[in-house]
Tab-separated table of C-alpha atoms and ligand atoms in Angstrom:
chain	number	residue	atom	x	y	z
S	1	MET	CA	-24.257	-41.326	11.379
S	2	LYS	CA	-24.968	-38.043	13.160
S	3	PHE	CA	-28.302	-36.283	12.585
S	4	PHE	CA	-29.321	-32.735	13.361
S	5	VAL	CA	-33.102	-32.573	13.718
S	6	THR	CA	-34.167	-28.936	13.906
S	7	GLY	CA	-37.595	-28.152	15.374
S	8	GLY	CA	-37.580	-31.539	17.106
S	9	ALA	CA	-39.487	-30.246	20.140
S	10	GLY	CA	-42.539	-29.565	17.956
S	11	PHE	CA	-45.229	-31.858	16.602
S	12	ILE	CA	-43.733	-33.629	13.571
S	13	GLY	CA	-40.089	-33.219	14.616
S	14	SER	CA	-40.654	-35.009	17.932
S	15	ASN	CA	-42.559	-37.814	16.224
S	16	PHE	CA	-39.667	-38.093	13.752
S	17	ILE	CA	-37.115	-38.361	16.582
S	18	PHE	CA	-39.162	-41.138	18.222
S	19	TYR	CA	-39.495	-42.912	14.868
S	20	MET	CA	-35.758	-42.722	14.135
S	21	GLU	CA	-34.741	-43.758	17.671
S	22	LYS	CA	-36.786	-46.909	17.238
S	23	LYS	CA	-35.876	-47.659	13.625
S	24	HIS	CA	-32.184	-46.681	13.727
S	25	PRO	CA	-30.976	-46.945	17.332
S	26	GLU	CA	-27.395	-46.751	16.020
S	27	TYR	CA	-27.828	-43.136	14.820
S	28	GLU	CA	-26.827	-40.177	16.945
S	29	ILE	CA	-29.520	-37.495	17.047
S	30	ILE	CA	-29.046	-33.900	18.132
S	31	CYS	CA	-32.204	-31.828	18.347
S	32	LEU	CA	-31.804	-28.091	17.688
S	33	ASP	CA	-34.836	-26.101	18.798
S	34	LYS	CA	-35.511	-22.544	19.918
S	35	LEU	CA	-38.433	-23.687	22.094
S	36	THR	CA	-40.915	-21.124	20.827
S	37	TYR	CA	-44.514	-21.323	22.078
S	38	ALA	CA	-44.841	-24.429	19.835
S	39	GLY	CA	-41.805	-26.250	21.183
S	40	ASN	CA	-42.117	-28.306	24.343
S	41	LEU	CA	-39.158	-29.979	25.998
S	42	ALA	CA	-41.490	-32.214	28.005
S	43	THR	CA	-42.435	-33.901	24.734
S	44	LEU	CA	-38.861	-35.167	24.376
S	45	ALA	CA	-38.755	-36.694	27.893
S	46	PRO	CA	-38.775	-40.297	26.550
S	47	VAL	CA	-35.446	-39.761	24.714
S	48	MET	CA	-33.799	-37.117	26.872
S	49	GLU	CA	-31.672	-39.563	28.886
S	50	LYS	CA	-30.600	-41.694	25.940
S	51	GLN	CA	-26.868	-41.929	25.198
S	52	ASN	CA	-27.341	-41.214	21.513
S	53	PHE	CA	-29.572	-38.140	21.988
S	54	LYS	CA	-28.778	-34.548	22.813
S	55	PHE	CA	-30.877	-31.377	22.953
S	56	VAL	CA	-29.496	-27.933	22.154
S	57	ARG	CA	-31.596	-24.810	22.541
S	58	VAL	CA	-30.809	-22.569	19.575
S	59	ASP	CA	-32.509	-20.275	17.088
S	60	ILE	CA	-31.802	-21.568	13.558
S	61	ALA	CA	-31.647	-17.951	12.380
S	62	ASP	CA	-28.771	-17.204	14.802
S	63	ARG	CA	-25.826	-17.516	12.413
S	64	GLU	CA	-23.073	-17.500	15.003
S	65	ALA	CA	-24.719	-20.023	17.312
S	66	VAL	CA	-25.596	-22.368	14.446
S	67	SER	CA	-22.091	-22.137	13.040
S	68	SER	CA	-20.491	-23.069	16.369
S	69	ILE	CA	-22.725	-26.104	16.809
S	70	PHE	CA	-21.832	-27.296	13.302
S	71	GLU	CA	-18.145	-26.724	14.010
S	72	VAL	CA	-18.235	-28.815	17.162
S	73	GLU	CA	-20.642	-31.564	16.121
S	74	LYS	CA	-20.054	-31.864	12.347
S	75	PRO	CA	-23.394	-33.552	11.482
S	76	ASP	CA	-23.752	-35.928	8.520
S	77	VAL	CA	-27.426	-35.159	7.952
S	78	VAL	CA	-29.670	-32.171	8.742
S	79	VAL	CA	-33.454	-32.546	8.682
S	80	ASN	CA	-35.076	-29.148	9.018
S	81	PHE	CA	-38.495	-29.179	10.687
S	82	ALA	CA	-37.959	-25.863	12.495
S	83	ALA	CA	-40.536	-23.347	11.374
S	84	GLU	CA	-43.327	-21.061	12.368
S	85	SER	CA	-46.110	-23.345	11.215
S	86	HIS	CA	-49.517	-21.811	11.893
S	87	VAL	CA	-51.255	-20.061	8.986
S	88	ASP	CA	-53.501	-17.898	11.226
S	89	ARG	CA	-50.490	-16.540	13.119
S	90	SER	CA	-48.781	-15.709	9.805
S	91	ILE	CA	-51.803	-13.653	8.788
S	92	GLU	CA	-51.559	-11.721	12.069
S	93	ASP	CA	-47.795	-11.178	11.974
S	94	PRO	CA	-45.735	-12.361	8.976
S	95	GLY	CA	-42.331	-11.057	10.196
S	96	VAL	CA	-41.243	-13.981	12.343
S	97	PHE	CA	-42.266	-16.382	9.544
S	98	LEU	CA	-39.741	-14.776	7.209
S	99	GLN	CA	-37.117	-14.705	9.927
S	100	THR	CA	-37.365	-18.365	10.915
S	101	ASN	CA	-38.633	-20.047	7.763
S	102	VAL	CA	-36.523	-18.154	5.216
S	103	ILE	CA	-33.500	-16.691	7.020
S	104	GLY	CA	-33.312	-19.699	9.358
S	105	THR	CA	-33.197	-22.031	6.352
S	106	GLN	CA	-30.500	-19.920	4.706
S	107	VAL	CA	-28.385	-19.975	7.874
S	108	LEU	CA	-28.627	-23.786	7.998
S	109	LEU	CA	-27.779	-24.099	4.292
S	110	ASP	CA	-24.739	-21.834	4.738
S	111	ALA	CA	-23.527	-23.910	7.683
S	112	CYS	CA	-23.953	-27.071	5.583
S	113	ARG	CA	-21.876	-25.490	2.816
S	114	LYS	CA	-19.172	-24.396	5.201
S	115	TYR	CA	-18.777	-27.607	7.184
S	116	GLY	CA	-19.880	-30.126	4.546
S	117	ILE	CA	-22.900	-32.403	4.713
S	118	ARG	CA	-24.049	-35.738	3.311
S	119	ARG	CA	-27.651	-34.554	3.101
S	120	TYR	CA	-29.767	-31.518	3.961
S	121	HIS	CA	-33.478	-32.340	3.956
S	122	GLN	CA	-36.060	-29.568	3.928
S	123	VAL	CA	-39.455	-30.444	5.393
S	124	SER	CA	-41.879	-28.451	3.287
S	125	THR	CA	-45.620	-28.443	2.743
S	126	ASP	CA	-48.299	-28.916	0.091
S	127	GLU	CA	-49.369	-25.323	0.814
S	128	VAL	CA	-46.571	-24.085	-1.475
S	129	TYR	CA	-48.771	-25.138	-4.427
S	130	GLY	CA	-51.653	-22.866	-3.390
S	131	ASP	CA	-55.084	-24.465	-3.568
S	132	LEU	CA	-57.356	-26.413	-5.912
S	133	PRO	CA	-61.003	-25.707	-6.750
S	134	LEU	CA	-63.671	-27.824	-5.067
S	135	ASP	CA	-65.397	-28.564	-8.379
S	136	ARG	CA	-62.330	-30.222	-9.957
S	137	PRO	CA	-61.783	-33.417	-7.949
S	138	ASP	CA	-59.660	-34.689	-10.856
S	139	LEU	CA	-56.867	-32.185	-10.062
S	140	PHE	CA	-53.969	-32.965	-7.694
S	141	PHE	CA	-50.634	-31.398	-6.744
S	142	THR	CA	-47.705	-33.131	-8.433
S	143	GLU	CA	-44.035	-32.247	-8.048
S	144	GLN	CA	-44.396	-30.275	-11.317
S	145	THR	CA	-47.275	-28.083	-10.088
S	146	PRO	CA	-46.062	-24.450	-10.062
S	147	LEU	CA	-45.572	-22.791	-6.681
S	148	HIS	CA	-48.484	-20.424	-6.109
S	149	THR	CA	-48.764	-19.415	-2.482
S	150	SER	CA	-51.650	-17.806	-0.595
S	151	SER	CA	-50.611	-17.000	2.997
S	152	PRO	CA	-47.466	-15.401	4.433
S	153	TYR	CA	-46.778	-18.851	5.940
S	154	SER	CA	-46.887	-20.656	2.592
S	155	ALA	CA	-44.938	-17.845	0.903
S	156	SER	CA	-42.182	-18.246	3.498
S	157	LYS	CA	-42.112	-22.035	3.044
S	158	ALA	CA	-41.976	-21.705	-0.761
S	159	SER	CA	-39.134	-19.183	-0.440
S	160	ALA	CA	-37.202	-21.674	1.672
S	161	ASP	CA	-37.760	-24.393	-0.959
S	162	LEU	CA	-36.448	-22.083	-3.674
S	163	LEU	CA	-33.359	-21.319	-1.592
S	164	CYS	CA	-32.706	-25.053	-1.151
S	165	ASN	CA	-32.943	-25.564	-4.918
S	166	ALA	CA	-30.652	-22.580	-5.495
S	167	TYR	CA	-28.013	-23.954	-3.087
S	168	HIS	CA	-28.201	-27.298	-4.868
S	169	ARG	CA	-27.846	-25.848	-8.355
S	170	THR	CA	-25.343	-23.104	-7.513
S	171	TYR	CA	-23.155	-24.756	-4.883
S	172	GLY	CA	-23.946	-28.429	-5.448
S	173	LEU	CA	-25.338	-28.809	-1.921
S	174	PRO	CA	-26.908	-32.289	-1.520
S	175	ILE	CA	-30.462	-31.297	-0.680
S	176	THR	CA	-33.832	-33.028	-0.868
S	177	ILE	CA	-37.273	-31.521	-0.232
S	178	SER	CA	-40.533	-33.154	0.822
S	179	ARG	CA	-43.938	-31.509	0.572
S	180	CYS	CA	-46.475	-33.182	2.797
S	181	SER	CA	-50.192	-32.732	3.259
S	182	ASN	CA	-51.880	-31.986	6.631
S	183	ASN	CA	-50.554	-34.155	9.447
S	184	TYR	CA	-52.434	-35.300	12.537
S	185	GLY	CA	-51.458	-37.418	15.541
S	186	PRO	CA	-49.924	-37.176	19.023
S	187	TYR	CA	-48.202	-33.985	20.246
S	188	GLN	CA	-49.841	-31.603	17.768
S	189	PHE	CA	-50.169	-28.140	19.263
S	190	PRO	CA	-53.827	-27.441	20.139
S	191	GLU	CA	-54.065	-24.385	17.875
S	192	LYS	CA	-54.410	-26.698	14.828
S	193	LEU	CA	-57.826	-27.949	13.694
S	194	ILE	CA	-57.931	-31.508	15.064
S	195	PRO	CA	-56.386	-31.017	18.547
S	196	LEU	CA	-58.201	-27.681	18.960
S	197	MET	CA	-61.556	-29.321	18.298
S	198	ILE	CA	-60.755	-32.233	20.633
S	199	ALA	CA	-59.678	-29.891	23.460
S	200	ASN	CA	-62.670	-27.573	23.021
S	201	ALA	CA	-65.163	-30.420	22.761
S	202	LEU	CA	-63.819	-31.999	25.962
S	203	ALA	CA	-64.320	-28.640	27.705
S	204	ASP	CA	-67.803	-28.225	26.155
S	205	LYS	CA	-66.566	-25.028	24.492
S	206	PRO	CA	-67.735	-23.774	21.056
S	207	LEU	CA	-66.071	-25.450	18.055
S	208	PRO	CA	-65.089	-22.562	15.753
S	209	VAL	CA	-65.461	-23.658	12.117
S	210	TYR	CA	-64.192	-21.103	9.581
S	211	GLY	CA	-66.673	-20.068	6.880
S	212	GLN	CA	-68.978	-22.952	6.082
S	213	GLY	CA	-66.483	-25.683	6.900
S	214	LEU	CA	-66.386	-26.841	3.267
S	215	ASN	CA	-62.623	-26.469	2.798
S	216	VAL	CA	-60.891	-29.750	2.095
S	217	ARG	CA	-57.605	-30.977	3.566
S	218	ASP	CA	-55.723	-34.185	2.747
S	219	TRP	CA	-54.935	-35.798	6.137
S	220	LEU	CA	-51.950	-38.039	6.851
S	221	TYR	CA	-51.044	-39.765	10.120
S	222	VAL	CA	-47.781	-38.239	11.345
S	223	GLU	CA	-45.906	-41.553	11.544
S	224	ASP	CA	-46.486	-42.120	7.822
S	225	HIS	CA	-44.866	-38.742	7.133
S	226	CYS	CA	-41.856	-39.741	9.287
S	227	ALA	CA	-41.511	-43.052	7.434
S	228	ALA	CA	-41.520	-41.213	4.091
S	229	ILE	CA	-38.748	-38.839	5.205
S	230	ASP	CA	-36.686	-41.789	6.452
S	231	LEU	CA	-36.994	-43.438	3.013
S	232	ILE	CA	-36.017	-40.207	1.246
S	233	LEU	CA	-32.906	-39.932	3.410
S	234	GLU	CA	-31.928	-43.508	2.645
S	235	GLN	CA	-31.982	-43.107	-1.128
S	236	GLU	CA	-29.023	-41.505	-2.837
S	237	GLU	CA	-30.526	-39.144	-5.405
S	238	ILE	CA	-30.165	-35.490	-4.503
S	239	GLY	CA	-31.929	-32.332	-5.675
S	240	GLN	CA	-35.242	-34.190	-5.723
S	241	VAL	CA	-38.668	-33.017	-4.514
S	242	TYR	CA	-41.149	-35.588	-3.123
S	243	ASN	CA	-44.843	-34.999	-2.525
S	244	ILE	CA	-46.221	-36.951	0.447
S	245	GLY	CA	-49.918	-37.638	0.944
S	246	GLY	CA	-52.323	-40.519	1.260
S	247	HIS	CA	-55.373	-39.543	-0.814
S	248	ASN	CA	-57.420	-38.850	2.270
S	249	GLU	CA	-59.388	-35.697	1.505
S	250	MET	CA	-61.956	-34.531	4.021
S	251	ARG	CA	-64.061	-31.421	4.548
S	252	ASN	CA	-63.353	-29.580	7.804
S	253	ILE	CA	-66.968	-29.818	8.898
S	254	ASP	CA	-66.932	-33.607	8.533
S	255	ILE	CA	-63.809	-33.861	10.701
S	256	VAL	CA	-65.414	-31.718	13.402
S	257	LYS	CA	-68.625	-33.775	13.340
S	258	LEU	CA	-66.598	-36.978	13.559
S	259	ILE	CA	-64.777	-35.643	16.646
S	260	CYS	CA	-68.135	-34.707	18.257
S	261	LYS	CA	-69.396	-38.222	17.629
S	262	ALA	CA	-66.247	-39.929	18.924
S	263	LEU	CA	-66.363	-37.876	22.149
S	264	ASP	CA	-70.136	-38.122	22.485
S	265	LYS	CA	-70.533	-34.338	22.342
S	266	PRO	CA	-73.463	-32.506	20.674
S	267	GLU	CA	-72.956	-31.022	17.193
S	268	GLY	CA	-74.657	-27.967	18.693
S	269	LEU	CA	-71.183	-26.967	19.924
S	270	ILE	CA	-70.222	-26.218	16.301
S	271	THR	CA	-70.064	-22.458	15.750
S	272	TYR	CA	-69.512	-21.014	12.279
S	273	VAL	CA	-67.123	-18.066	12.537
S	274	THR	CA	-65.643	-15.497	10.134
S	275	ASP	CA	-63.564	-17.201	7.478
S	276	ARG	CA	-59.741	-17.176	7.432
S	277	LYS	CA	-58.403	-14.444	5.100
S	278	GLY	CA	-57.284	-15.915	1.761
S	279	HIS	CA	-58.466	-19.356	2.949
S	280	ASP	CA	-57.212	-22.136	0.641
S	281	MET	CA	-60.156	-24.252	-0.602
S	282	ARG	CA	-58.677	-27.664	-1.227
S	283	TYR	CA	-55.325	-29.410	-0.908
S	284	ALA	CA	-54.789	-32.782	-2.580
S	285	ILE	CA	-51.443	-34.502	-3.093
S	286	ASP	CA	-50.652	-36.905	-5.902
S	287	PRO	CA	-48.185	-39.298	-4.190
S	288	THR	CA	-47.463	-41.371	-7.341
S	289	PHE	CA	-43.813	-40.342	-7.541
S	290	ILE	CA	-42.782	-41.312	-4.004
S	291	HIS	CA	-44.779	-44.513	-4.286
S	292	GLU	CA	-43.180	-45.559	-7.574
S	293	LYS	CA	-39.684	-44.375	-6.743
S	294	LEU	CA	-39.381	-45.389	-3.069
S	295	GLY	CA	-42.286	-47.795	-2.562
S	296	TRP	CA	-43.806	-45.537	0.102
S	297	LEU	CA	-47.468	-46.002	0.986
S	298	PRO	CA	-49.300	-44.735	4.071
S	299	GLU	CA	-49.938	-47.470	6.635
S	300	THR	CA	-52.519	-45.853	8.898
S	301	LYS	CA	-56.107	-45.563	7.685
S	302	PHE	CA	-57.814	-42.338	8.730
S	303	GLU	CA	-60.506	-44.194	10.736
S	304	ASP	CA	-57.776	-45.822	12.846
S	305	GLY	CA	-55.467	-42.805	13.001
S	306	ILE	CA	-58.155	-40.419	14.214
S	307	GLN	CA	-59.296	-42.860	16.919
S	308	LYS	CA	-55.683	-43.303	18.073
S	309	THR	CA	-55.217	-39.531	18.069
S	310	ILE	CA	-58.386	-38.823	20.064
S	311	GLN	CA	-57.396	-41.532	22.551
S	312	TRP	CA	-53.923	-40.000	22.846
S	313	TYR	CA	-55.411	-36.595	23.752
S	314	LEU	CA	-57.689	-38.306	26.292
S	315	ASP	CA	-54.714	-40.141	27.816
S	316	HIS	CA	-52.357	-37.148	27.818
S	317	ARG	CA	-54.439	-34.344	29.259
S	318	ASP	CA	-51.459	-33.116	31.284
S	319	TRP	CA	-49.516	-32.436	28.086
S	320	TRP	CA	-52.122	-30.199	26.441
S	321	GLU	CA	-54.021	-28.844	29.432
S	322	GLU	CA	-50.864	-27.103	30.551
S	323	ILE	CA	-50.559	-25.503	27.109
S	324	VAL	CA	-54.152	-24.327	26.872
S	325	SER	CA	-54.084	-22.852	30.367
S	326	GLY	CA	-51.028	-20.614	29.826
S	327	ALA	CA	-50.130	-17.855	27.374
S	328	TYR	CA	-52.212	-19.687	24.785
S	329	GLN	CA	-55.318	-18.161	26.422
S	330	THR	CA	-54.279	-14.676	25.287
S	331	TYR	CA	-53.741	-15.963	21.744
S	332	TYR	CA	-57.117	-17.708	21.755
S	333	GLU	CA	-58.925	-14.597	22.956
S	334	ARG	CA	-57.154	-12.448	20.330
S	335	MET	CA	-57.792	-14.902	17.506
S	336	TYR	CA	-61.342	-16.020	18.250
S	337	GLY	CA	-62.709	-13.274	20.540
S	338	ASN	CA	-64.379	-11.136	17.856
S	339	ARG	CA	-64.762	-13.662	15.126
F	401	NAD	P1	-44.710	-27.043	15.137
F	401	NAD	O1	-45.128	-25.611	15.131
F	401	NAD	O2	-45.463	-28.031	15.961
F	401	NAD	O3	-43.178	-27.141	15.608
F	401	NAD	C1	-42.204	-26.255	15.146
F	401	NAD	C2	-40.948	-26.444	16.017
F	401	NAD	O4	-39.933	-25.557	15.496
F	401	NAD	C3	-41.152	-26.057	17.480
F	401	NAD	O5	-40.525	-26.995	18.324
F	401	NAD	C4	-40.476	-24.704	17.612
F	401	NAD	O6	-39.966	-24.433	18.903
F	401	NAD	C5	-39.353	-24.840	16.585
F	401	NAD	N1	-38.890	-23.544	16.077
F	401	NAD	C6	-39.653	-22.508	15.632
F	401	NAD	N2	-38.862	-21.474	15.288
F	401	NAD	C7	-37.584	-21.880	15.493
F	401	NAD	C8	-36.323	-21.255	15.302
F	401	NAD	N3	-36.210	-20.006	14.850
F	401	NAD	N4	-35.201	-21.971	15.619
F	401	NAD	C9	-35.290	-23.232	16.099
F	401	NAD	N5	-36.466	-23.852	16.310
F	401	NAD	C10	-37.593	-23.184	16.010
F	401	NAD	O7	-44.673	-27.474	13.612
F	401	NAD	P2	-45.017	-28.880	12.926
F	401	NAD	O8	-46.445	-28.951	12.658
F	401	NAD	O9	-44.334	-29.945	13.674
F	401	NAD	O10	-44.281	-28.676	11.522
F	401	NAD	C11	-42.923	-29.053	11.353
F	401	NAD	C12	-42.507	-28.772	9.923
F	401	NAD	O11	-43.328	-29.499	9.025
F	401	NAD	C13	-42.666	-27.297	9.531
F	401	NAD	O12	-41.565	-26.950	8.729
F	401	NAD	C14	-43.954	-27.265	8.727
F	401	NAD	O13	-43.910	-26.243	7.772
F	401	NAD	C15	-43.933	-28.629	8.081
F	401	NAD	N6	-45.241	-29.216	7.744
F	401	NAD	C16	-46.225	-29.310	8.701
F	401	NAD	C17	-47.433	-29.931	8.366
F	401	NAD	C18	-48.547	-30.089	9.393
F	401	NAD	O14	-49.622	-30.533	9.051
F	401	NAD	N7	-48.330	-29.754	10.666
F	401	NAD	C19	-47.638	-30.424	7.084
F	401	NAD	C20	-46.627	-30.302	6.141
F	401	NAD	C21	-45.431	-29.712	6.489
F	402	TDX	O1	-60.244	-23.049	14.514
F	402	TDX	C1	-60.104	-23.476	13.344
F	402	TDX	N1	-61.200	-23.615	12.553
F	402	TDX	C2	-61.139	-24.044	11.255
F	402	TDX	O2	-62.167	-24.143	10.574
F	402	TDX	C3	-58.817	-23.824	12.790
F	402	TDX	C4	-57.569	-23.685	13.618
F	402	TDX	C5	-58.769	-24.254	11.487
F	402	TDX	N2	-59.881	-24.344	10.719
F	402	TDX	C6	-59.775	-24.791	9.319
F	402	TDX	C7	-58.772	-24.047	8.488
F	402	TDX	C8	-58.269	-25.105	7.532
F	402	TDX	O3	-59.125	-25.178	6.392
F	402	TDX	O4	-59.309	-26.154	9.355
F	402	TDX	C9	-58.382	-26.411	8.305
F	402	TDX	C10	-57.067	-26.861	8.905
F	402	TDX	O5	-56.503	-25.766	9.578
F	402	TDX	P1	-55.079	-25.839	10.315
F	402	TDX	O6	-55.102	-26.961	11.296
F	402	TDX	O7	-54.736	-24.474	10.791
F	402	TDX	O8	-54.123	-26.316	9.133
F	402	TDX	P2	-53.798	-25.698	7.668
F	402	TDX	O9	-54.078	-24.259	7.616
F	402	TDX	O10	-54.467	-26.588	6.656
F	402	TDX	O11	-52.195	-25.913	7.631
F	402	TDX	C11	-51.620	-27.150	8.114
F	402	TDX	O12	-51.269	-28.002	7.053
F	402	TDX	C12	-50.163	-27.669	6.269
F	402	TDX	C13	-50.406	-26.888	8.996
F	402	TDX	O13	-50.745	-26.007	10.054
F	402	TDX	C14	-49.245	-26.348	8.201
F	402	TDX	O14	-48.097	-26.206	9.029
F	402	TDX	C15	-48.940	-27.331	7.096
F	402	TDX	O15	-47.940	-26.818	6.253
């Protein structure tokens, strides 16, 4: 079985490659990644020399390049993680989000049509459902919740989902889609809430909390997300959407305070800054369907996962210190300088 894993040099994609290498050592995995600011080849060092692994640097929106790789390699399965993934960057500059997340997905779908595929899996997000009000804790996103996006990022991800459905219905392409809640764990780029707060706290820098920090996210340890995708790929039914989440809702401010406590840093570092434009209030996944259909349940409790994650960032300073010292500085200044 030959897998294309696009975006495998990023956070979830790399964790997925490690998960699959361990669980299915008989599979051949080819990682396709453009290596944008968020992609890091060093992350893939543990698998780089393996016989059954190959890395190809390519932009998924480059039709010709993608087509030639499909022609040569003829993959059985494509799992598409490749995306521009940061909401704040999409608010600053939506263009590249449409290019990669929408056009890139279409290019991959076209290649799958042309060369044939056993499965195309689209890694989507709970953000396609928009948000839920804080005063209705009884409401959750199900697979039937209408798409109702807020940011250019979520609009681009929802567009990609719609294209996948269209290629399934119109051309019979064997697609599946998963919509996961917020992930955390090793190798997450330090622009995202949890690694950003860990890195800043370790440097005794201000911890920029948007608005009042009352927004709620539903956190899932990245390995549990990978296990869910693996299960989805193993089952035969196509055209199906699966929501993935572990009922672990937390307010941003509580996460930041927890990180301060774990690192023995003063809460005085917390700085309330101007809110994100169009900031979604609450995400909350109802994972009943994937649980009942595939028996999936998250294995890592948040208390354990967050400790493991903090320890990972303490043990792998080289990995993220290099990132935060480079071009990321310019981004940070632009994004947080006048907030
Ligand atoms: P990430 O930003 O860490 O990694 C994205 C990867 O895609 C990088 O390696 C980057 O180089 C690559 N990439 C970007 N543009 C590309 C292009 N045009 N061609 C080829 N490669 C390209 O993202 P992540 O957090 O690992 O997210 C992976 C996927 O999971 C995304 O599709 C995202 O929408 C989805 N998702 C993320 C979360 C989360 O909490 N991080 C939750 C749900 C869904
Ligand atoms: O500096 C910050 N301060 C802050 O208060 C940052 C970076 C974030 N936040 C808030 C905004 C959100 O309410 O923390 C929350 C989490 O923010 P992000 O880490 O940027 O994640 P989010 O916007 O929730 O989106 C994430 O989950 C869904 C991923 O980045 C997406 O790729 C995924 O689809």
